[in-house]
XYZ file of C-alpha atoms in Angstrom:
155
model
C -20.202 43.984 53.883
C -23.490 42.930 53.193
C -25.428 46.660 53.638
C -24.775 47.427 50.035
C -26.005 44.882 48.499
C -29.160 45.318 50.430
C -29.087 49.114 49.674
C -28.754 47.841 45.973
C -31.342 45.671 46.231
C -33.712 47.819 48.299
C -33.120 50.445 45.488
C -34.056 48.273 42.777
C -37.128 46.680 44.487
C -38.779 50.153 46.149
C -42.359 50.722 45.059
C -42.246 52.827 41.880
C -45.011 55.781 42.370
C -48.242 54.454 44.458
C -48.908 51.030 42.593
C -48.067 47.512 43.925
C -48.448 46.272 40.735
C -46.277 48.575 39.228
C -43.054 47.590 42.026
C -44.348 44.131 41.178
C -43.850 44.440 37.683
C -40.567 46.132 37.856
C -39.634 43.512 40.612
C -40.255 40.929 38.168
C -38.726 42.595 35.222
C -35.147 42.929 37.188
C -34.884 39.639 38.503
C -35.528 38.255 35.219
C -33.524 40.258 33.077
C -30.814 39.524 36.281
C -31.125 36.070 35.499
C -30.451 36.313 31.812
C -27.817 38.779 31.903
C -26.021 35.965 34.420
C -26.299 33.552 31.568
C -24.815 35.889 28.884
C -22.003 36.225 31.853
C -21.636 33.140 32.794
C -19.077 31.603 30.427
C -15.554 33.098 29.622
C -16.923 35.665 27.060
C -20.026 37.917 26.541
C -20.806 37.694 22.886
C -22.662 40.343 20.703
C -25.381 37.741 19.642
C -26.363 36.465 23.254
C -26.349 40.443 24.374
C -28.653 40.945 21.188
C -30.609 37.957 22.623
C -31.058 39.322 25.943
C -32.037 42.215 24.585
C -34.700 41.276 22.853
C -35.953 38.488 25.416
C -36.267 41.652 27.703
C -37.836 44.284 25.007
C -40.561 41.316 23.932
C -41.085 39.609 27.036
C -41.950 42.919 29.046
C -43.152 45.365 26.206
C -40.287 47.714 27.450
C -38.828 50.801 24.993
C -34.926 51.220 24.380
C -34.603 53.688 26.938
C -36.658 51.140 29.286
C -34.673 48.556 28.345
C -31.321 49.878 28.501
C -32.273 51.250 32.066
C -33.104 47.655 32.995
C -30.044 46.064 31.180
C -27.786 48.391 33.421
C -29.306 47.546 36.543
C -29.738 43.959 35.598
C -25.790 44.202 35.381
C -24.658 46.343 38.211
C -27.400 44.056 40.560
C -25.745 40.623 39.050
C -22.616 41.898 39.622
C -23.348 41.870 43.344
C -25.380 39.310 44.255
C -24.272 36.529 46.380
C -27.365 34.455 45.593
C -30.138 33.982 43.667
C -32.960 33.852 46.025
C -34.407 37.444 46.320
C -35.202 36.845 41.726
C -36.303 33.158 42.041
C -38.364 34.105 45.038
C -40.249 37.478 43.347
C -40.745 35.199 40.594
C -42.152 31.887 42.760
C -44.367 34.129 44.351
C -45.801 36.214 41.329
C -45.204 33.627 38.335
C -47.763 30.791 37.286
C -45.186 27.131 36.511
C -45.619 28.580 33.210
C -43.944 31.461 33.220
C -41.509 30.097 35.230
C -40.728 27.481 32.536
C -40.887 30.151 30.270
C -37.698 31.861 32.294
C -35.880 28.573 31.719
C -36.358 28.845 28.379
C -35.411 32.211 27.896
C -32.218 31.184 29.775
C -31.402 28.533 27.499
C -32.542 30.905 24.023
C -28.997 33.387 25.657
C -26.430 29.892 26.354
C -27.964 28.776 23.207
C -27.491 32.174 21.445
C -23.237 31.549 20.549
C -24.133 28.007 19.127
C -22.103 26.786 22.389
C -23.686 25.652 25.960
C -20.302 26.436 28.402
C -20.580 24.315 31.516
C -20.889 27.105 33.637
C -23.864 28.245 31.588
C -25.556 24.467 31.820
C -25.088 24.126 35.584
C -26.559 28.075 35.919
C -29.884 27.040 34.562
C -30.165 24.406 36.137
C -29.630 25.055 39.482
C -32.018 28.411 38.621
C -34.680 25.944 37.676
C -34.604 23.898 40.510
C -35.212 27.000 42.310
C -38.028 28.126 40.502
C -39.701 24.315 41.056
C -39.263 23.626 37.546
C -39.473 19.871 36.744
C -36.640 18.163 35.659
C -39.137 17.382 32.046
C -40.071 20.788 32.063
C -36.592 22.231 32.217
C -35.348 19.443 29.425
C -38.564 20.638 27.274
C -37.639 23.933 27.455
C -34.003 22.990 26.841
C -34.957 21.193 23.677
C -37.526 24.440 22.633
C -34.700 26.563 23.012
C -32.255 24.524 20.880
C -34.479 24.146 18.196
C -35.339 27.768 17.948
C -31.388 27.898 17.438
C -30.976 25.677 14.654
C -29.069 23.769 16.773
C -30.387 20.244 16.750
């Protein structure tokens, strides 16, 4: 039961070509575009505006083009739709992320929930328990909670 998901993931995080950095890079790109694709998922309905937010989380955060990008988005998708757990993203990203770019995950998590005008409680409890895993502290996840909703109009 579990050898496809670790044939998925072992797909998804061989070494692309000869570089490290380059399976590092794609490493990190999945399990953060994993991450926010599980937020757009996460309550009862996947709207058009938090896709459109993902999307362009993804394109700016990581430089990517559209066929980049929509390459990532489906693997990001078929990946979350298997994963029991979080750890192999929030891992990749504790061990190659500075706090602030982990903070600036959280953030980017909240900018999708935030995305429908609505935080769903599934969404809420998603980031948060991703934050704790990242070690993000509890005022650095509320200040990038409050970033997030501001760049939203919200509040």
């Amino acid at each position: 039961m579990l050898n496809p998901l670790k044939n998925l993931l072992t797909q998804f995080f061989l070494p692309e070509g000869n570089s490290s950095q380059q399976s590092d890079e794609r490493k990190l790109q999945l399990a953060t575009a994993v991450l926010l694709v599980d937020v757009m998922r996460s309550d009862a309905q996947v709207s058009d505006v938090e896709r459109s937010v993902t999307l362009q989380t993804l394109r700016t955060r990581f430089a990517l083009s559209d066929d980049e990008l929509t390459q990532l988005v489906a693997q990001a998708e078929a990946t979350a739709q298997r994963a029991n757990d979080y750890f192999t993203f929030t891992s990749a990203m504790n061990d190659h992320f500075t706090q602030p770019q982990k903070i600036q995950v959280v953030e980017y998590m909240w900018q999708v929930a935030y995305a429908d005008g609505h935080i769903d409680a599934n969404e809420n409890h998603l980031i948060s328990k991703i934050a704790g895993l990242l070690y993000v502290t509890h005022g650095e996840y509320i200040a990038a909670k409050m970033r997030a909703k501001e760049a939203a109009q919200l509040g």
